[in-house]
Amino acid sequence: EAGVVQSPRYKIIEKKQPVAFWCNPISGHNTLYWYLQNLGQGPELLIRYENEEAVDDSQLPKDRFSAERLKGVDSTLKIQPAELGDSAVYLCASSLQGTYNEQFFGPGTRLTVL
Amino acid sequence: AQSVTQLDSQVPVFEEAPVELRCNYSSSVSVYLFWYVQYPNQGLQLLLKYLSGSTLVKGINGFEAEFNKSQTSFHLRKPSVHISDTAEYFCAVIPQGSNYQLIWGAGTKLIIKP
């Protein structure tokens, strides 16, 4: 069974440019998460989806970040415009619906903003 | 507010020696506890979890952890480490009755010396 797929794995852009990350969760997983991970820190939740509905986006900086999961399967996270402080690893995870089901993580996208 | 503290940012240990990675949490309610591992250039993977029952939990790759409610700790142990255990280890909790958000520690890098 394929795991969580993310692309691209690495992205280098100049500040003020837009960038998008794509995630395909494990088949059958209703819940999808986007996290941000800075060096030397644990992941920070950006947004959580149950199917196509964003049920927790309280920590998503909505002035520049947006996300969508139109058909309740794959998802895209966008930053526009990117700032230097956005340099980090962006992780996608998925799980079966329910509170304590194991979250399966993708390898992440490492973003460098110059 | 809940928080997770991993007391050591790095733990160097000789191959085949035992290791303990420490995790303490702070919460006004009961929590569910997790340990995740992140191998170099890979996604996070669940090692083990405590939801209820026996306070000694066994996970993958020979790791185990013990939940100590009075000390609010969930330390991770392995009796004999191998080079392949080189990774970053993250402790995380979900407060009961919360919105299911994992609260993460900052991680501990396990460095195996040959």
Coordinates of C-alpha atoms in Angstrom, one line a residue:
Chain A
E1 CA 0.0 0.0 0.0
A2 CA 1.4 3.4 -1.0
G3 CA 2.0 5.9 1.8
V4 CA 1.3 9.6 1.9
V5 CA 2.7 11.2 -1.2
Q6 CA 4.0 14.8 -1.2
S7 CA 5.5 16.9 -4.0
P8 CA 7.8 18.5 -4.6
R9 CA 10.3 17.2 -2.0
Y10 CA 12.3 20.4 -2.2
K11 CA 11.5 24.0 -3.4
I12 CA 13.6 27.1 -3.5
I13 CA 11.9 30.4 -4.3
E14 CA 12.6 34.1 -3.9
K15 CA 10.5 36.0 -1.4
K16 CA 7.2 37.4 -2.6
Q17 CA 6.8 34.5 -5.0
P18 CA 3.9 32.1 -4.8
V19 CA 4.4 28.4 -4.0
A20 CA 2.2 25.4 -3.8
F21 CA 2.6 22.0 -2.2
W22 CA 0.6 18.9 -3.1
C23 CA -0.4 15.9 -0.9
N24 CA -2.1 12.6 -1.8
P25 CA -3.2 10.8 1.4
I26 CA -3.4 7.1 1.9
S27 CA -6.5 5.6 0.2
G28 CA -9.5 5.6 2.4
H29 CA -8.2 8.1 4.9
N30 CA -10.8 10.7 5.5
T31 CA -8.7 13.0 7.7
L32 CA -5.9 15.0 6.3
Y33 CA -3.5 17.3 8.1
W34 CA -1.0 20.0 7.0
Y35 CA 1.8 20.7 9.5
L36 CA 4.8 23.1 9.5
Q37 CA 8.0 21.9 11.0
N38 CA 10.9 24.3 11.8
L39 CA 14.4 23.1 12.4
G40 CA 14.8 21.7 15.9
Q41 CA 11.1 21.8 16.7
G42 CA 8.1 19.6 16.6
P43 CA 5.4 19.9 13.9
E44 CA 2.8 22.6 14.2
L45 CA -0.7 22.0 12.9
L46 CA -1.8 24.4 10.1
I47 CA -5.1 22.8 9.1
R48 CA -7.1 19.7 9.5
Y49 CA -9.6 18.3 7.0
E50 CA -12.4 15.8 7.5
N51 CA -13.2 14.8 4.0
E52 CA -13.5 18.1 2.1
E53 CA -14.3 20.2 5.1
A54 CA -11.6 22.2 6.9
V55 CA -12.6 21.5 10.6
D56 CA -9.6 23.2 12.2
D57 CA -7.8 26.0 10.4
S58 CA -7.4 28.2 13.5
Q59 CA -3.6 28.2 13.1
L60 CA -3.4 28.8 9.4
P61 CA -2.1 32.4 8.6
K62 CA -5.0 33.2 6.3
D63 CA -3.5 36.4 5.0
R64 CA -1.0 34.5 2.9
F65 CA -1.8 30.8 3.3
S66 CA -4.6 28.9 1.7
A67 CA -5.5 25.2 1.4
E68 CA -8.0 23.2 -0.5
R69 CA -9.2 19.6 -0.6
L70 CA -11.9 19.9 -3.2
K71 CA -12.9 16.2 -3.7
G72 CA -12.0 15.1 -0.2
V73 CA -8.9 13.2 -1.5
D74 CA -5.8 15.1 -2.4
S75 CA -5.0 18.5 -1.1
T76 CA -3.0 21.6 -2.0
L77 CA -1.4 24.1 0.4
K78 CA -0.5 27.5 -1.1
I79 CA 1.6 30.4 0.1
Q80 CA 1.2 33.8 -1.6
P81 CA 3.4 35.7 -1.3
A82 CA 6.2 33.8 0.5
E83 CA 8.3 35.4 3.1
L84 CA 11.7 34.6 4.4
G85 CA 10.2 33.2 7.7
D86 CA 8.2 30.6 5.7
S87 CA 11.3 28.6 5.2
A88 CA 10.5 25.2 6.8
V89 CA 9.4 21.7 6.1
Y90 CA 5.7 21.3 5.3
L91 CA 4.3 17.9 6.3
C92 CA 1.2 16.3 5.2
A93 CA -0.4 13.5 7.2
S94 CA -3.6 11.4 6.9
S95 CA -5.6 9.1 9.2
L96 CA -8.8 7.2 9.4
Q97 CA -11.6 9.4 10.8
G98 CA -11.5 9.5 14.6
T99 CA -9.6 11.0 17.4
Y100 CA -6.8 8.6 18.2
N101 CA -6.2 6.9 14.9
E102 CA -2.6 6.8 13.9
Q103 CA -1.5 9.7 11.7
F104 CA 0.7 8.6 8.7
F105 CA 3.1 11.2 7.5
G106 CA 4.5 12.0 4.1
P107 CA 8.2 12.8 3.7
G108 CA 7.6 16.5 3.6
T109 CA 8.4 19.4 1.3
R110 CA 11.5 21.5 2.3
L111 CA 10.9 25.1 1.4
T112 CA 13.7 27.6 1.2
V113 CA 12.7 31.2 0.7
L114 CA 15.6 33.5 -0.5
Chain B
A1 CA -2.5 25.2 28.4
Q2 CA -0.9 21.9 27.6
S3 CA 2.8 21.4 26.8
V4 CA 5.3 18.7 26.1
T5 CA 8.9 18.9 27.2
Q6 CA 11.7 16.7 25.9
L7 CA 14.5 17.4 28.2
D8 CA 17.4 16.5 25.9
S9 CA 17.9 17.9 22.5
Q10 CA 20.6 15.3 21.7
V11 CA 21.5 12.0 23.3
P12 CA 24.7 10.4 22.2
V13 CA 25.1 6.7 23.1
F14 CA 27.4 3.9 22.1
E15 CA 26.1 1.1 19.9
E16 CA 24.6 -1.8 21.9
A17 CA 24.2 0.4 25.0
P18 CA 20.8 1.1 26.6
V19 CA 19.1 4.4 26.0
E20 CA 16.3 6.5 27.6
L21 CA 14.7 9.5 26.0
R22 CA 12.8 11.6 28.4
C23 CA 9.4 13.2 27.9
N24 CA 7.3 15.2 30.4
Y25 CA 4.0 16.8 29.8
S26 CA 1.8 19.4 31.5
S27 CA -2.0 19.2 31.2
S28 CA -5.0 20.0 33.3
V29 CA -6.8 16.9 31.9
S30 CA -5.8 13.4 31.1
V31 CA -3.9 12.8 27.9
Y32 CA -3.1 10.2 25.4
L33 CA 0.6 9.8 24.7
F34 CA 2.6 9.0 21.6
W35 CA 6.2 8.6 20.4
Y36 CA 7.1 9.2 16.8
V37 CA 10.4 8.7 15.0
Q38 CA 11.8 10.6 12.1
Y39 CA 14.6 9.0 10.2
P40 CA 16.8 11.2 8.1
N41 CA 14.9 12.5 5.0
Q42 CA 11.8 10.5 5.9
G43 CA 8.4 11.2 7.3
L44 CA 7.4 10.8 10.9
Q45 CA 6.4 7.2 11.9
L46 CA 4.5 6.1 15.0
L47 CA 6.7 4.1 17.4
L48 CA 4.1 3.5 20.1
K49 CA 1.1 5.0 21.9
Y50 CA -0.6 4.9 25.3
L51 CA -4.4 5.2 25.3
S52 CA -5.3 3.2 28.4
G53 CA -4.6 0.0 30.2
S54 CA -1.1 -1.2 31.1
T55 CA 1.3 1.7 31.6
L56 CA 4.2 -0.2 30.0
V57 CA 3.8 0.0 26.2
K58 CA 5.8 -1.9 23.7
G59 CA 6.4 -0.5 20.2
I60 CA 8.2 -1.3 17.0
N61 CA 12.0 -1.8 16.7
G62 CA 12.4 -3.0 20.3
F63 CA 11.3 0.3 21.9
E64 CA 9.1 0.6 24.9
A65 CA 7.7 3.4 27.0
E66 CA 6.2 3.7 30.5
F67 CA 3.5 6.1 31.4
N68 CA 3.9 7.6 34.9
K69 CA 0.8 9.6 35.8
S70 CA 2.2 11.0 39.1
Q71 CA 5.3 12.2 37.4
T72 CA 3.5 13.2 34.2
S73 CA 6.2 11.4 32.2
F74 CA 6.3 9.0 29.3
H75 CA 10.0 8.1 28.8
L76 CA 11.1 6.0 25.9
R77 CA 13.6 3.2 26.4
K78 CA 15.5 0.6 24.4
P79 CA 17.9 -2.0 26.0
S80 CA 20.4 -2.1 23.2
V81 CA 20.6 0.4 20.4
H82 CA 21.9 0.0 16.8
I83 CA 23.3 2.3 14.2
S84 CA 19.9 2.1 12.4
D85 CA 18.2 3.8 15.4
T86 CA 19.9 7.1 14.5
A87 CA 16.9 9.4 14.1
E88 CA 15.0 12.2 15.8
Y89 CA 12.3 11.1 18.3
F90 CA 9.3 13.1 19.1
C91 CA 6.9 12.8 22.1
A92 CA 3.4 14.1 21.6
V93 CA 0.1 14.2 23.5
I94 CA -3.6 14.6 22.8
P95 CA -5.6 16.0 25.7
Q96 CA -8.8 14.1 26.3
G97 CA -11.8 16.0 25.2
S98 CA -9.8 18.3 23.0
N99 CA -10.1 18.9 19.3
Y100 CA -7.8 16.0 18.6
Q101 CA -4.8 18.1 18.0
L102 CA -1.4 16.5 18.7
I103 CA 0.8 18.7 21.0
W104 CA 4.4 18.0 20.2
G105 CA 7.7 18.1 22.0
A106 CA 10.7 19.7 20.3
G107 CA 12.3 16.3 19.6
T108 CA 15.5 14.5 20.7
K109 CA 18.2 13.5 18.3
L110 CA 19.5 10.1 19.1
I111 CA 23.2 9.8 18.0
I112 CA 24.7 6.3 17.9
K113 CA 28.4 6.2 18.3
P114 CA 30.2 3.1 16.9

